[in-house]
Short mmCIF file of N, CA and C in Angstrom, two decimals:
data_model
loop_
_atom_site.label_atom_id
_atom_site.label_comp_id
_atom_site.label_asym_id
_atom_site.label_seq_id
_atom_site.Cartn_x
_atom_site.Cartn_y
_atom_site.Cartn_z
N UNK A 1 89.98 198.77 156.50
CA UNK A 1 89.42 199.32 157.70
C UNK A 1 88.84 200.70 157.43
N UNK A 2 88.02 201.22 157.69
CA UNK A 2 86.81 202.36 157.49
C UNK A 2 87.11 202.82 158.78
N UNK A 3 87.02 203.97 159.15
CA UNK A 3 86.89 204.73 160.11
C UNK A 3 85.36 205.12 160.63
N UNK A 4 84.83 205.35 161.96
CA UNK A 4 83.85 205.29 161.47
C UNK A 4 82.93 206.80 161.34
N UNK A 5 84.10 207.77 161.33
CA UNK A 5 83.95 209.12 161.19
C UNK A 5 84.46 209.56 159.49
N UNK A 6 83.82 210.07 158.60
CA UNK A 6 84.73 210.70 157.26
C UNK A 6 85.26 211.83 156.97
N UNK A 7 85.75 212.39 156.64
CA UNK A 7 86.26 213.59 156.81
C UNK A 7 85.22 214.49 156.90
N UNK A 8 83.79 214.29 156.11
CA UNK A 8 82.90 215.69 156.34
C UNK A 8 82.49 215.45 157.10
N UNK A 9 81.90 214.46 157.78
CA UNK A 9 81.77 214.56 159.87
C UNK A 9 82.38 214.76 160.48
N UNK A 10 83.58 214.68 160.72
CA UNK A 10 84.75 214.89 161.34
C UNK A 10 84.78 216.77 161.32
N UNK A 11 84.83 217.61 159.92
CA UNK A 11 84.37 219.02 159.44
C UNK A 11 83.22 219.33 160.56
N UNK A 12 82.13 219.03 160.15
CA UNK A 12 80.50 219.13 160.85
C UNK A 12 80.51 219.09 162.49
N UNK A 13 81.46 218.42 163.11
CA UNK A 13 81.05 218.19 164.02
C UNK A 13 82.41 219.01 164.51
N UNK A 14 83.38 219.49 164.01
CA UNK A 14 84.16 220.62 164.31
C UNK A 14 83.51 221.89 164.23
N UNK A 15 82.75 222.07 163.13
CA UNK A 15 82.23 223.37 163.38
C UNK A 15 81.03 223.79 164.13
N UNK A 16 80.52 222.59 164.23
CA UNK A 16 79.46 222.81 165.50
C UNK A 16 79.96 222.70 166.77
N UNK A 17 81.28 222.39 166.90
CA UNK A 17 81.99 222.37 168.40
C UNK A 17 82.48 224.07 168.45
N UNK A 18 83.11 224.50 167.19
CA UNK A 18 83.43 226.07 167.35
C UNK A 18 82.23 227.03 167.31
N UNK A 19 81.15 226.57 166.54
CA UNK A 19 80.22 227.24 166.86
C UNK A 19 79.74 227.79 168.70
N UNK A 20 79.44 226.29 169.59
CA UNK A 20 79.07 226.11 170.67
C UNK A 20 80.09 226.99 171.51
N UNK A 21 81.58 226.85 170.71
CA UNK A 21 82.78 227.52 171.89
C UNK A 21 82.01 229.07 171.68
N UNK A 22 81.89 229.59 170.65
CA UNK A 22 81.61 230.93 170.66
C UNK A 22 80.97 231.09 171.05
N UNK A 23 79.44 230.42 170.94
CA UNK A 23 78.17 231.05 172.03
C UNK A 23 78.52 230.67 173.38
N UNK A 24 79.32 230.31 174.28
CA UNK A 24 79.97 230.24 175.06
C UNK A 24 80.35 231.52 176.01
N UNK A 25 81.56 231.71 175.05
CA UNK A 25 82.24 233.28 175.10
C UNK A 25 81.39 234.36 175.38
N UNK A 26 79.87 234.35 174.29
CA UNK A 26 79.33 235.66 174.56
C UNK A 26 78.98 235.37 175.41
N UNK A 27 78.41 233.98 176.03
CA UNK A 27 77.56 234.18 177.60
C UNK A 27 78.24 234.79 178.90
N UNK A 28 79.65 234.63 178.35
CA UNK A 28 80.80 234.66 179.37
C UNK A 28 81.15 235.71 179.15
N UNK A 29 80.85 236.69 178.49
CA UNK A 29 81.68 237.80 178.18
C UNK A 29 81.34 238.83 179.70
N UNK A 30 82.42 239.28 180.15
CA UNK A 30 82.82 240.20 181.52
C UNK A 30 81.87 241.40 181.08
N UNK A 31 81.74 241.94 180.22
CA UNK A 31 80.56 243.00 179.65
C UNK A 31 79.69 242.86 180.50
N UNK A 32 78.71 241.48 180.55
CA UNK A 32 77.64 241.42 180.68
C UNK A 32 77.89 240.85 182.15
N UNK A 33 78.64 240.44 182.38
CA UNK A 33 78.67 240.29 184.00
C UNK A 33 78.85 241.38 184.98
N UNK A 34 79.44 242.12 184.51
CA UNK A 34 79.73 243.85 185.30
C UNK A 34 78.67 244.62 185.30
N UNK A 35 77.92 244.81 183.60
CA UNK A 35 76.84 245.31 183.86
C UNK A 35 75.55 244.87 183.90
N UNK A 36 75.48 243.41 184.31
CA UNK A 36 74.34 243.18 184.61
C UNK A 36 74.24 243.44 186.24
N UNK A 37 75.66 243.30 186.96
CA UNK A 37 75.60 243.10 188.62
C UNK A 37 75.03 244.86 189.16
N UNK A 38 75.40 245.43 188.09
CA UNK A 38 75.61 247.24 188.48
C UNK A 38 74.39 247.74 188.17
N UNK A 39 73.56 247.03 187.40
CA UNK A 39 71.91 246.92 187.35
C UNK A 39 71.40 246.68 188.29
N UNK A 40 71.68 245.34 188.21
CA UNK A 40 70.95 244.73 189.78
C UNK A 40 71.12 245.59 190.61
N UNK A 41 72.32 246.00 191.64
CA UNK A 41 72.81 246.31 192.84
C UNK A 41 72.09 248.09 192.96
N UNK A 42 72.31 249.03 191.30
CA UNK A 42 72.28 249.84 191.30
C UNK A 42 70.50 250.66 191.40
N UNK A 43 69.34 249.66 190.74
CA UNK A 43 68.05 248.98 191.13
C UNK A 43 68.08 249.30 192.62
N UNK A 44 68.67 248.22 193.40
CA UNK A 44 68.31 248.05 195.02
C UNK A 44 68.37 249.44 195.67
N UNK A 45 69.90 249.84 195.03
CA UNK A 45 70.43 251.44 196.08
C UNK A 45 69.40 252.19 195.94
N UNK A 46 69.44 252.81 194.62
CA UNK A 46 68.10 253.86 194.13
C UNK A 46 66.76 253.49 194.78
N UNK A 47 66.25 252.54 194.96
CA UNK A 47 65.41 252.20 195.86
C UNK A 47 65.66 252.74 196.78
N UNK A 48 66.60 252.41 197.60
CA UNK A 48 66.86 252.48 199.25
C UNK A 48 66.99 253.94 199.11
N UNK A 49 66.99 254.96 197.75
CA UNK A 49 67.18 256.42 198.39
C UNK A 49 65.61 256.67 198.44
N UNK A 50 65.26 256.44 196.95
CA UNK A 50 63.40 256.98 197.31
C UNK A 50 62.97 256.57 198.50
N UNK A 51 63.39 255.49 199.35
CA UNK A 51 62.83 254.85 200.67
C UNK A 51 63.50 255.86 201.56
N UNK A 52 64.52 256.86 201.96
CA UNK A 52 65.62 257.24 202.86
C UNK A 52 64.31 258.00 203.62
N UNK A 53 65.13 258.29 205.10
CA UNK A 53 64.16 258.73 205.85
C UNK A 53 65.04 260.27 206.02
N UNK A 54 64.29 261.53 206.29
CA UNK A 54 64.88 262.98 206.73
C UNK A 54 66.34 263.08 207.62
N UNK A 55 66.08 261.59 208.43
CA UNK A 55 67.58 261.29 209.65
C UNK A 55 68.70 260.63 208.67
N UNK A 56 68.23 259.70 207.76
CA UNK A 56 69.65 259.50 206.80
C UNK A 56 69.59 260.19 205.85
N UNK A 57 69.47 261.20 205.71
CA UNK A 57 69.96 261.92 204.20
C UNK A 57 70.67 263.03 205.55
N UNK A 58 70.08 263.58 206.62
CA UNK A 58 70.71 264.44 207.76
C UNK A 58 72.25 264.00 207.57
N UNK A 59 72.20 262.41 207.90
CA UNK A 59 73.40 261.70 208.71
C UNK A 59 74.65 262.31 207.24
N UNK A 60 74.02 262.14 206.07
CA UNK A 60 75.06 262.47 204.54
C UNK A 60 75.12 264.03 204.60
N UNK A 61 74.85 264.41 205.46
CA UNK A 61 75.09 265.87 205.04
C UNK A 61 74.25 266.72 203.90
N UNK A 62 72.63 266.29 204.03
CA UNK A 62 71.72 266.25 203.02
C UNK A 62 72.08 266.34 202.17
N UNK A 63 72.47 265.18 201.35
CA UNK A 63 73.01 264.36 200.21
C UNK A 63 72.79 263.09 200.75
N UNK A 64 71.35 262.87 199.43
CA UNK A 64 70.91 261.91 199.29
C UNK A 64 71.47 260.60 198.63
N UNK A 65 72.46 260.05 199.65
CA UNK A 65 73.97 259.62 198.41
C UNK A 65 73.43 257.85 198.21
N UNK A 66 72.28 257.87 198.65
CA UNK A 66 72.12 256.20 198.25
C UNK A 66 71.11 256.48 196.43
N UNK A 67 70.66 257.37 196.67
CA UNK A 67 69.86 257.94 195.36
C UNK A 67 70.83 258.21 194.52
N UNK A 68 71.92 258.95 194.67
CA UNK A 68 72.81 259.73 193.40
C UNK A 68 73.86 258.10 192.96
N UNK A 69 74.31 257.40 193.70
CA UNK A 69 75.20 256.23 193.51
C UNK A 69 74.33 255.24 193.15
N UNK A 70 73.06 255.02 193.40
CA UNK A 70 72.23 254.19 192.35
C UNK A 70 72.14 254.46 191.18
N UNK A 71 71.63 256.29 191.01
CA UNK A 71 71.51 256.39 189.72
C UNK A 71 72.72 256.25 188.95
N UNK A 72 74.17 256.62 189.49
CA UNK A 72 75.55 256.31 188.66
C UNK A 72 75.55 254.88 188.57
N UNK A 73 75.10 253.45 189.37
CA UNK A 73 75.59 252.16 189.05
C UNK A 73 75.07 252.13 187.93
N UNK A 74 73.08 252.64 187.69
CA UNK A 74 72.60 252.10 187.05
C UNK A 74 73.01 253.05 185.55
N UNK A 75 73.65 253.74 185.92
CA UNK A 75 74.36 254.13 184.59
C UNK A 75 75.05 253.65 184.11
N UNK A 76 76.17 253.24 184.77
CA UNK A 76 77.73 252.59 184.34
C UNK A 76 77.17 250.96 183.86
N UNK A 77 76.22 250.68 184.55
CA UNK A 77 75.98 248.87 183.92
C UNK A 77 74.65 249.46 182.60
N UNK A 78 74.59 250.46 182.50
CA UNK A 78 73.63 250.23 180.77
C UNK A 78 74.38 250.85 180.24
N UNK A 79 75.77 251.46 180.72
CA UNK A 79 76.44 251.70 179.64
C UNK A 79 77.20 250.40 179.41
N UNK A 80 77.85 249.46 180.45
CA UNK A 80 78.32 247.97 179.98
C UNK A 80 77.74 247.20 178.96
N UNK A 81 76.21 246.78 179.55
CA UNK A 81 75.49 246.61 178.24
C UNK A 81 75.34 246.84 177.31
N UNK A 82 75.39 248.60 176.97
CA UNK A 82 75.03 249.02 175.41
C UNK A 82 76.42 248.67 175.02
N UNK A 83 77.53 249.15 175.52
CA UNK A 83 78.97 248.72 174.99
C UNK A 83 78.65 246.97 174.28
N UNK A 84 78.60 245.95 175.36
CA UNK A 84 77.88 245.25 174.71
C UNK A 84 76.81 244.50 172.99
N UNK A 85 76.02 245.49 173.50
CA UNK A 85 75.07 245.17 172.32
C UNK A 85 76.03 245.94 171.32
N UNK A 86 76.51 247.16 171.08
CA UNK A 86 77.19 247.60 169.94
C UNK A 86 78.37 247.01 169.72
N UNK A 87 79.28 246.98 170.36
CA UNK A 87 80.69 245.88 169.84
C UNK A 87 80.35 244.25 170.25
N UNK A 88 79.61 243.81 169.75
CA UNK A 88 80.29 242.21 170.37
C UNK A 88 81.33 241.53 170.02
N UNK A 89 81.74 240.91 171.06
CA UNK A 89 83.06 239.83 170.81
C UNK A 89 82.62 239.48 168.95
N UNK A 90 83.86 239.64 168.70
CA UNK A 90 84.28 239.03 166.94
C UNK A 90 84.31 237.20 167.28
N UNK A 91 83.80 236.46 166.38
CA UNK A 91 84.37 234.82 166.11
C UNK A 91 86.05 234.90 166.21
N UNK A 92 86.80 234.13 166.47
CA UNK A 92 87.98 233.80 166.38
C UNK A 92 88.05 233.47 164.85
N UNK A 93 88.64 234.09 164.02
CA UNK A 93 89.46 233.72 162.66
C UNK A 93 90.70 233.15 163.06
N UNK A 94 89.89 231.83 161.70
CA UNK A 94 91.16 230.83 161.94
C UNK A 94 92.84 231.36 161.21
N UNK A 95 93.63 230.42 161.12
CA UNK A 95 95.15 231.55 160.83
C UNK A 95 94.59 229.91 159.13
N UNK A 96 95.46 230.75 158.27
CA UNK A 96 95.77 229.89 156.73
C UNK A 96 96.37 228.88 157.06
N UNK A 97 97.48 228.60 158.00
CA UNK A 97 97.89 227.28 157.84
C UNK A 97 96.78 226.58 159.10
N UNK A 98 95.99 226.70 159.29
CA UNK A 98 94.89 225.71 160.35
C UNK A 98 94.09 224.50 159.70
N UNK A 99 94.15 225.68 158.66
CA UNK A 99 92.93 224.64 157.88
C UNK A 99 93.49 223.06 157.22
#
C-alpha cells in the first residue's frame, strides 16, 4: 500500500502551510490595526479643526482641540506603523525536538 502523500510532500505542503500561517500574523498584527485606525480617525479630526468655526474654538477656551488631538492621533498611529515597519513580528522558530 503507497500512501498517496511521500514524505517530501507531506514537508512542502507543511511549509507552505507555515509559510501562509505567518503571512497571516503580519496581516493581523495589532501594530497595524491601532495605527492604521489613529490615521484614519486622526485624518478626519485635523480636518474638522482646519474646518472649526471662531464659536467652537470660543466654546474650548480658544484651543483649537480638534486640530491639536488630530495632529497627536496622527502621530501616535505613524509612530505604530514605523514601530511596525522597523521591528516586524520574527517567524516562529521551530524547538530541535519538532523536527
Amino acid at each position: 500500500m503507497s500512501d498517496s502523500y511521500s514524505d517530501k510532500n507531506l514537508q512542502d505542503e507543511v511549509s507552505e502551510l507555515e509559510t501562509k500561517s505567518v503571512t497571516a500574523a503580519r496581516l493581523f498584527d495589532i501594530r497595524r490595526i491601532i495605527g492604521g485606525l489613529f490615521v484614519i480617525y486622526g485624518v478626519i479630526v485635523t480636518i474638522a479643526g482646519f474646518v472649526a468655526s471662531d464659536d467652537e474654538i470660543d466654546k474650548a477656551q480658544g484651543v483649537n482641540i480638534n486640530l491639536w488631538t488630530g495632529v497627536g492621533m496622527l502621530v501616535l498611529g505613524l509612530f505604530f506603523l514605523a514601530w511596525l515597519k522597523l521591528r516586524p513580528t520574527a517567524p516562529r522558530e521551530e524547538a530541535d525536538g519538532e523536527k
